[in-house]
Amino acid sequence: MEEIIKMPLKGGKVARPLSLLSDDQLCDIYLASVEVLERVGLEAGEERALEVLEEAGADVERRSGLVRIPEHLVREAVKSAPSRVTLCGRTADRDVKVEGKRVFFGAGANALYVLDPSTGRVREATTQDCVNAAILADALENIHCYLSLVSPQDVPPEGVDRVKCAIALKNTTKHFFHDAQGREGAEDQIRMAAAVVGGIEELRRRPLLSLAPCVTSPLRWGKDALEVLIAMAEHGLPQIISSEPMSGATSPASLAGSLVQQCAEVIGGLVIAQLVSRGTPVLVCTLPTIMDMRTGNIAMGSVEMGLMCAAMAQIMRRHGIPYVGSGGMADSKVMDEQAAYEKAMTCLLAALAGTNLIHLSAGMLEAILTFGYEQLVIDDEIIGMVMRAMQGIQVDDVLLAVDVIERVGPGGHFLAQDHTRRLFRREHFIPSLTDRRTRKDWERSGSLDIVARARGRVDEILRSHRPEPLERSVREEIDRIAKEAQRRLSR
């Protein structure tokens, strides 16, 4: 376990990003989204947002809150937003530098339920689950950022965002990105993160926390979300401006049309953030799902999600906007073959396209309603394989190995070659959970399937991994802010 604690985060860089769209198609989708902002507009339910948009020259209907944003404001906002954003951990070796073709992975989705590893039954998530999940994510080397994996149901919903923030800050050293309940929720969490790093100025220099205001599709920015967006912009802290359209229900059934809408929604949020504070760090994020027309349910393990995230990665990279996409989710209720192929398909598509940060990528089942302890560990392995696929196949004189092939010759073997010893760890992915032994050896060791092996890994981590503790005074300040908010909101 000590090796994991000390190991710097190893994000990947996709060798040759997958291109689903031609240059003309990229242009068509982006220009159509700008046209939607100009002709259709967004609903903005917050006074400060309406003020900055109106002052900048947008067409604002005060009574309805409808805002039509001209193209020049979009162009200026995209130009002023940084193309590189660093999401800091507690220490520099935990930093995630989001830019270009770099790809990182984040866990979490605020699941309401847990697949209990001791009983195999689904139950409501608890505060202890929230603690355990943060510790697990802190230990797993392919999880680079943390979003609370569960939302505890044993505390009141008012102020639960502060409870989750306090737990995360105390139990993981990785960057924490999160939701917030309006302006007060944002300010409280900013104060918590500032307590960890030593003040608000240090938090601006090394942002340990980012928040994720989310539009309500189609095209409605609510008051609470805009309060969070504006608070983060005013503080100069990174935020993840998000859209979660459901194709066929809250966005067009055509994937191209859904892409147009989600582009318009997140770029509209980016415009507001840049008008509040030019140059403020912004990542845009989409969770693009489809509706299963047979059941009326959301489908998060669909191949269309992977396709839309891959397309959005391509669109946003073209315009220099850091992009957070989605992958690694499943509609399956249990840790089975369906979960495996849904997760692998969506994660691989998003990664090969160069999605900068793939969130919700580990631990989630049942369309992110349920968290599985073992699933988190299994998904960490899947992500490791995806990161190897991103590297592609390197070719140079050494790797072509003509001299080695000549030295071994017909009928020989390569095991004793120095070339093999030097390169196999770099060229071959070495899994920690996947079983590649013979059936006899597997049976001799207990015939454990992947879930059982993952359960053993979960137990090992929770038994031995101890995230770097915060000073007592810092822990007390974080808890005080959370409890004070809960008392205030319960009145």
XYZ file of C-alpha atoms in Angstrom:
491
model
C 0.000 0.000 0.000
C 2.857 2.411 0.683
C 3.864 2.260 -2.979
C 0.399 3.410 -4.032
C 0.433 6.297 -1.581
C 3.722 7.666 -2.914
C 3.068 7.083 -6.605
C 2.371 10.276 -8.620
C -0.792 10.252 -10.674
C -0.189 8.903 -14.160
C -2.613 10.504 -16.542
C -2.439 9.417 -20.134
C -1.962 11.117 -23.453
C -3.834 9.676 -26.388
C -1.393 9.007 -29.223
C -3.747 9.769 -32.114
C -7.185 10.964 -31.016
C -10.136 9.206 -32.595
C -11.894 11.537 -35.041
C -15.569 10.719 -35.530
C -16.381 13.985 -37.274
C -14.914 15.637 -40.350
C -13.749 19.242 -40.186
C -16.932 20.316 -41.966
C -19.109 18.412 -39.493
C -17.261 19.942 -36.537
C -17.855 23.377 -37.982
C -21.530 22.654 -38.706
C -22.271 21.504 -35.145
C -20.443 24.388 -33.501
C -22.001 27.045 -35.728
C -25.434 25.512 -35.173
C -24.926 25.788 -31.402
C -23.975 29.451 -31.773
C -27.110 29.930 -33.877
C -29.205 28.368 -31.095
C -27.731 30.836 -28.598
C -28.511 33.750 -30.923
C -31.982 32.703 -32.143
C -33.457 30.535 -29.395
C -31.459 31.667 -26.379
C -31.155 30.360 -22.835
C -33.299 30.901 -19.782
C -31.205 32.419 -16.985
C -32.843 32.507 -13.569
C -30.402 34.689 -11.653
C -30.252 38.489 -11.493
C -26.464 38.939 -11.647
C -26.271 36.715 -14.721
C -28.957 38.776 -16.446
C -27.107 41.982 -15.544
C -23.728 40.961 -16.956
C -25.320 39.575 -20.116
C -27.383 42.711 -20.687
C -24.403 45.000 -20.059
C -22.364 43.004 -22.591
C -24.988 43.432 -25.306
C -27.065 40.254 -25.108
C -30.797 40.464 -25.815
C -32.374 40.010 -22.367
C -36.100 39.606 -21.694
C -36.316 40.487 -18.019
C -39.779 39.077 -17.360
C -39.078 35.608 -18.736
C -35.335 35.513 -18.107
C -34.753 34.547 -21.732
C -31.345 35.610 -23.036
C -30.171 35.554 -26.642
C -26.385 35.667 -26.873
C -24.757 37.175 -29.977
C -21.903 35.391 -31.722
C -19.290 37.976 -30.800
C -19.827 37.315 -27.065
C -19.308 33.607 -27.669
C -16.145 34.295 -29.632
C -14.749 36.601 -26.936
C -15.581 34.162 -24.131
C -13.934 31.207 -25.860
C -10.864 33.337 -26.523
C -10.561 34.547 -22.915
C -11.073 31.155 -21.235
C -7.782 29.360 -20.428
C -7.027 26.348 -22.618
C -5.176 24.677 -19.744
C -6.568 24.200 -16.237
C -4.743 22.569 -13.339
C -6.921 20.736 -10.832
C -4.662 20.500 -7.808
C -4.370 17.793 -5.211
C -3.045 18.382 -1.728
C 0.476 17.935 -3.111
C 1.901 18.590 -6.568
C 2.213 14.883 -7.375
C -1.599 14.731 -7.178
C -2.171 17.559 -9.679
C -4.203 16.957 -12.835
C -3.191 19.178 -15.753
C -6.158 19.322 -18.112
C -5.172 20.318 -21.644
C -4.799 19.204 -25.245
C -4.701 15.432 -25.707
C -4.201 14.570 -22.045
C -6.757 12.185 -20.532
C -7.561 11.620 -16.851
C -10.261 9.706 -15.001
C -12.524 10.622 -12.113
C -14.729 8.482 -9.895
C -18.049 9.331 -8.407
C -21.679 10.083 -9.044
C -23.436 10.643 -5.694
C -25.184 7.258 -5.729
C -28.156 6.937 -3.389
C -27.696 3.201 -2.878
C -24.897 0.740 -2.205
C -24.522 -2.886 -3.240
C -23.426 -4.145 0.155
C -20.307 -6.337 -0.192
C -21.155 -8.366 2.915
C -24.758 -9.242 1.990
C -24.933 -8.737 -1.775
C -28.114 -6.709 -1.240
C -28.868 -3.123 -2.184
C -29.336 -0.661 0.684
C -29.286 3.092 1.224
C -25.872 4.761 1.244
C -24.522 5.897 4.607
C -21.941 8.345 5.876
C -19.552 5.438 6.492
C -19.931 4.391 2.848
C -18.979 7.954 1.898
C -15.817 7.699 4.010
C -14.921 4.236 2.700
C -15.419 5.257 -0.926
C -13.106 8.255 -0.539
C -10.393 6.074 1.013
C -10.683 3.518 -1.793
C -10.481 6.193 -4.485
C -7.463 7.725 -2.766
C -5.623 4.400 -2.999
C -6.476 3.424 -6.587
C -3.796 4.614 -9.004
C -6.007 5.088 -12.072
C -8.498 7.374 -10.305
C -7.090 10.876 -10.710
C -9.921 13.089 -9.401
C -12.665 12.414 -6.895
C -16.367 13.187 -6.961
C -18.272 11.781 -4.004
C -19.220 8.229 -4.954
C -22.288 8.185 -2.715
C -24.706 10.679 -1.220
C -25.357 9.535 2.359
C -29.017 9.017 3.183
C -28.501 9.033 6.963
C -28.125 12.831 7.054
C -30.709 15.482 6.084
C -30.596 16.512 2.402
C -30.203 20.167 3.403
C -26.469 20.743 3.628
C -25.494 17.241 2.519
C -23.146 18.841 -0.023
C -21.076 20.212 2.877
C -21.050 16.808 4.599
C -19.725 15.116 1.455
C -17.149 17.862 0.957
C -15.876 17.516 4.531
C -15.566 13.743 4.161
C -13.706 14.041 0.860
C -11.260 16.683 2.060
C -10.363 14.539 5.075
C -10.146 11.179 3.298
C -8.490 11.769 -0.061
C -5.456 13.749 -1.175
C -6.748 13.954 -4.755
C -8.571 16.856 -6.374
C -12.221 16.982 -5.360
C -14.935 18.196 -7.729
C -18.480 18.467 -6.501
C -21.974 19.895 -6.617
C -23.171 22.701 -4.347
C -26.536 23.856 -3.032
C -26.578 27.415 -4.357
C -24.371 30.346 -3.390
C -24.190 29.427 0.293
C -23.199 25.867 -0.528
C -20.441 27.096 -2.819
C -19.087 29.602 -0.292
C -19.084 27.038 2.523
C -17.164 24.499 0.443
C -14.697 27.158 -0.683
C -14.066 28.000 2.986
C -13.501 24.313 3.742
C -10.982 23.900 0.939
C -9.278 27.165 1.929
C -8.856 25.808 5.459
C -6.992 22.804 4.050
C -4.520 24.760 1.912
C -4.023 27.772 4.189
C -6.357 30.503 2.980
C -8.313 31.733 -0.023
C -5.287 33.174 -1.828
C -3.467 29.854 -1.593
C -6.633 28.122 -2.799
C -6.620 30.330 -5.892
C -2.981 29.423 -6.470
C -3.551 25.717 -5.853
C -7.256 24.961 -6.304
C -7.969 21.759 -4.386
C -11.697 22.052 -5.098
C -13.779 22.671 -8.192
C -17.568 22.870 -8.353
C -19.873 21.741 -11.148
C -22.920 23.946 -11.826
C -25.317 22.148 -14.162
C -27.841 23.451 -16.677
C -31.319 21.900 -16.752
C -31.862 20.645 -20.281
C -33.203 21.968 -22.493
C -31.576 25.401 -22.255
C -32.491 26.425 -18.705
C -29.898 27.758 -16.281
C -31.572 27.760 -12.844
C -30.929 30.135 -9.969
C -28.939 27.744 -7.752
C -26.690 26.599 -10.606
C -25.958 30.163 -11.691
C -25.225 31.194 -8.112
C -22.555 28.480 -7.958
C -21.196 29.431 -11.396
C -20.940 33.108 -10.453
C -19.398 32.412 -7.032
C -16.646 30.295 -8.569
C -15.982 32.894 -11.267
C -15.775 35.702 -8.699
C -13.254 33.712 -6.663
C -11.256 32.788 -9.771
C -11.564 29.087 -8.982
C -11.978 26.342 -11.603
C -15.467 25.137 -12.328
C -16.941 22.393 -14.464
C -19.886 23.846 -16.393
C -22.150 20.898 -17.060
C -24.990 19.688 -19.257
C -26.856 16.387 -18.903
C -29.171 16.062 -21.937
C -31.204 12.912 -22.593
C -31.505 12.342 -26.337
C -35.143 11.870 -27.314
C -36.464 13.445 -24.093
C -34.616 16.614 -23.044
C -32.607 16.977 -26.260
C -33.224 15.969 -29.891
C -33.340 12.271 -30.767
C -30.681 12.863 -33.420
C -27.193 12.687 -31.953
C -26.094 15.687 -34.028
C -29.026 17.700 -32.663
C -28.246 16.658 -29.101
C -24.629 17.736 -29.643
C -25.806 21.133 -30.890
C -27.955 21.637 -27.788
C -25.356 20.535 -25.248
C -22.744 22.722 -26.943
C -25.099 25.692 -26.673
C -25.864 24.950 -23.011
C -22.269 24.702 -21.798
C -20.953 27.511 -23.996
C -23.746 29.724 -22.691
C -22.509 29.005 -19.167
C -18.936 29.678 -20.249
C -20.000 33.085 -21.611
C -21.583 34.035 -18.275
C -18.496 32.928 -16.328
C -16.172 34.959 -18.558
C -18.397 38.031 -18.323
C -18.302 37.808 -14.524
C -14.512 37.389 -14.481
C -12.551 37.356 -17.708
C -9.971 34.582 -17.772
C -11.570 32.547 -14.992
C -10.727 28.839 -15.405
C -13.565 26.792 -16.891
C -13.947 23.213 -18.025
C -17.101 22.258 -19.882
C -18.732 18.927 -19.159
C -21.433 16.804 -20.725
C -23.210 13.670 -19.560
C -25.037 12.906 -22.820
C -27.473 10.038 -22.394
C -30.368 8.642 -24.396
C -33.877 7.631 -23.372
C -34.688 3.966 -23.864
C -37.927 4.373 -25.788
C -39.153 0.927 -24.727
C -39.079 1.702 -21.009
C -38.868 5.483 -20.733
C -35.737 5.050 -18.611
C -32.427 6.837 -18.982
C -29.698 4.716 -20.607
C -26.228 5.532 -19.297
C -24.439 2.470 -20.599
C -25.402 3.166 -24.204
C -22.891 3.240 -27.026
C -24.454 6.571 -28.059
C -23.105 8.139 -24.867
C -19.606 7.102 -25.886
C -20.128 8.458 -29.389
C -21.402 11.830 -28.170
C -18.575 12.224 -25.654
C -16.053 11.368 -28.351
C -17.602 13.980 -30.631
C -17.679 16.637 -27.896
C -14.008 15.988 -27.124
C -13.200 16.651 -30.760
C -15.330 19.817 -30.901
C -13.945 21.311 -27.688
C -10.314 20.484 -28.500
C -10.732 22.340 -31.799
C -11.701 25.464 -29.839
C -9.158 25.053 -27.024
C -11.756 24.389 -24.313
C -10.872 21.736 -21.689
C -13.535 19.036 -21.814
C -14.919 16.724 -19.148
C -16.894 13.813 -20.561
C -18.541 10.701 -19.245
C -17.839 6.997 -19.509
C -17.597 3.811 -17.505
C -21.227 3.758 -16.368
C -23.639 0.855 -16.609
C -27.368 0.274 -16.664
C -26.813 -3.195 -15.227
C -27.952 -3.614 -11.626
C -25.185 -6.042 -10.702
C -21.506 -6.633 -11.411
C -22.001 -8.834 -14.449
C -21.124 -9.168 -18.133
C -23.543 -6.374 -19.083
C -21.827 -3.971 -16.690
C -18.447 -4.966 -18.124
C -19.256 -4.333 -21.778
C -21.189 -1.120 -21.086
C -18.329 0.294 -19.048
C -15.558 -0.772 -21.409
C -17.355 0.518 -24.506
C -18.211 3.997 -23.198
C -14.901 4.493 -21.412
C -12.804 3.423 -24.391
C -14.656 5.628 -26.889
C -14.346 8.713 -24.684
C -10.671 8.071 -23.937
C -9.529 7.320 -27.482
C -11.139 10.576 -28.611
C -9.037 12.531 -26.102
C -11.663 13.469 -23.511
C -9.566 15.407 -20.995
C -11.293 14.120 -17.868
C -13.703 11.183 -17.913
C -15.824 11.518 -14.802
C -18.274 9.005 -13.284
C -15.914 6.380 -14.696
C -15.679 3.986 -11.762
C -17.898 2.258 -9.237
C -21.298 3.008 -10.732
C -24.187 0.630 -11.468
C -27.910 1.033 -12.250
C -27.495 4.305 -14.190
C -25.420 5.796 -11.327
C -28.095 5.116 -8.706
C -26.003 2.383 -7.052
C -22.361 2.190 -5.956
C -20.485 -1.110 -5.848
C -17.352 -1.375 -3.712
C -15.948 -4.199 -5.802
C -17.030 -2.460 -8.998
C -14.818 0.514 -8.147
C -11.762 -1.740 -7.982
C -12.743 -3.616 -11.153
C -13.232 -0.326 -12.986
C -9.800 0.865 -11.885
C -8.421 -2.141 -13.772
C -10.577 -1.411 -16.833
C -9.275 2.166 -16.819
C -5.711 0.862 -16.664
C -6.355 -1.169 -19.804
C -7.981 1.829 -21.499
C -4.937 3.955 -20.675
C -2.725 1.334 -22.312
C -4.923 1.392 -25.420
C -4.585 5.189 -25.547
C -0.822 4.875 -25.922
C -1.219 2.946 -29.149
C 1.757 1.161 -30.715
C 5.060 3.006 -30.776
C 7.433 2.355 -33.652
C 11.179 3.039 -33.813
C 14.317 1.072 -34.686
C 14.585 -0.495 -31.227
C 10.921 -1.451 -31.085
C 10.887 -2.905 -34.595
C 13.392 -5.390 -33.156
C 14.846 -6.651 -36.446
C 18.231 -7.331 -34.808
C 16.547 -9.260 -31.983
C 14.517 -11.345 -34.430
C 17.732 -12.096 -36.331
C 19.542 -13.063 -33.116
C 16.810 -15.483 -32.034
C 16.199 -16.872 -35.508
C 13.725 -19.547 -36.591
C 12.482 -21.834 -33.813
C 14.004 -19.859 -30.925
C 12.377 -17.852 -28.127
C 12.651 -14.313 -26.813
C 12.401 -14.906 -23.053
C 16.135 -14.637 -22.391
C 16.651 -11.550 -24.526
C 17.625 -8.300 -22.811
C 15.209 -6.605 -25.222
C 12.350 -8.516 -23.564
C 13.468 -7.737 -20.024
C 13.837 -4.047 -20.799
C 10.570 -3.554 -22.648
C 7.849 -5.937 -21.538
C 6.659 -3.779 -18.627
C 6.381 -0.777 -20.921
C 4.788 -2.591 -23.838
C 2.463 -4.966 -21.966
C -0.297 -3.974 -19.532
C 0.147 -5.986 -16.339
C -3.205 -6.343 -14.536
C -3.586 -6.734 -10.800
C -7.044 -8.376 -10.745
C -7.407 -10.164 -14.068
C -6.755 -13.908 -13.794
C -4.552 -15.384 -16.537
C -3.527 -18.634 -14.862
C -4.441 -22.113 -16.039
C -7.772 -23.516 -14.883
C -5.979 -25.982 -12.580
C -4.021 -23.229 -10.846
C -7.157 -21.097 -10.582
C -9.143 -23.955 -9.030
C -6.280 -24.776 -6.673
C -6.380 -21.200 -5.312
C -10.129 -21.247 -4.638
C -11.799 -20.630 -8.048
C -12.403 -16.976 -7.192
C -14.215 -14.931 -9.819
C -13.411 -11.272 -10.511
C -15.927 -9.961 -7.952
C -14.493 -12.134 -5.190
C -10.953 -11.067 -6.061
C -12.049 -7.422 -6.085
C -13.697 -7.888 -2.687
C -10.384 -9.063 -1.313
C -8.694 -5.975 -2.730
C -11.360 -3.716 -1.181
C -10.823 -5.331 2.221
C -7.053 -4.953 1.888
C -7.273 -1.242 1.053
C -9.769 -0.401 3.800
C -7.657 -2.330 6.296
C -4.282 -0.819 5.440
C -4.600 2.415 3.450
C -4.507 5.618 5.490
C -4.709 8.861 3.491
C -2.363 11.582 4.697
C -4.224 13.086 7.698
C -5.032 16.759 8.005
C -4.003 18.667 11.108
C -6.541 18.430 13.906
C -7.364 22.140 13.802
C -8.085 21.909 10.068
C -10.343 18.885 10.530
C -12.222 20.685 13.268
C -12.707 23.791 11.106
C -14.029 21.731 8.190
C -16.473 19.889 10.454
C -17.552 23.147 12.095
C -18.460 24.705 8.732
C -20.447 21.622 7.712
C -22.340 21.359 11.009
C -23.038 25.082 11.117
C -24.561 24.899 7.631
C -26.729 21.930 8.601
C -28.019 23.758 11.684
C -28.709 26.904 9.678
C -30.588 25.045 6.966
C -32.641 22.904 9.359
C -34.348 25.903 10.974
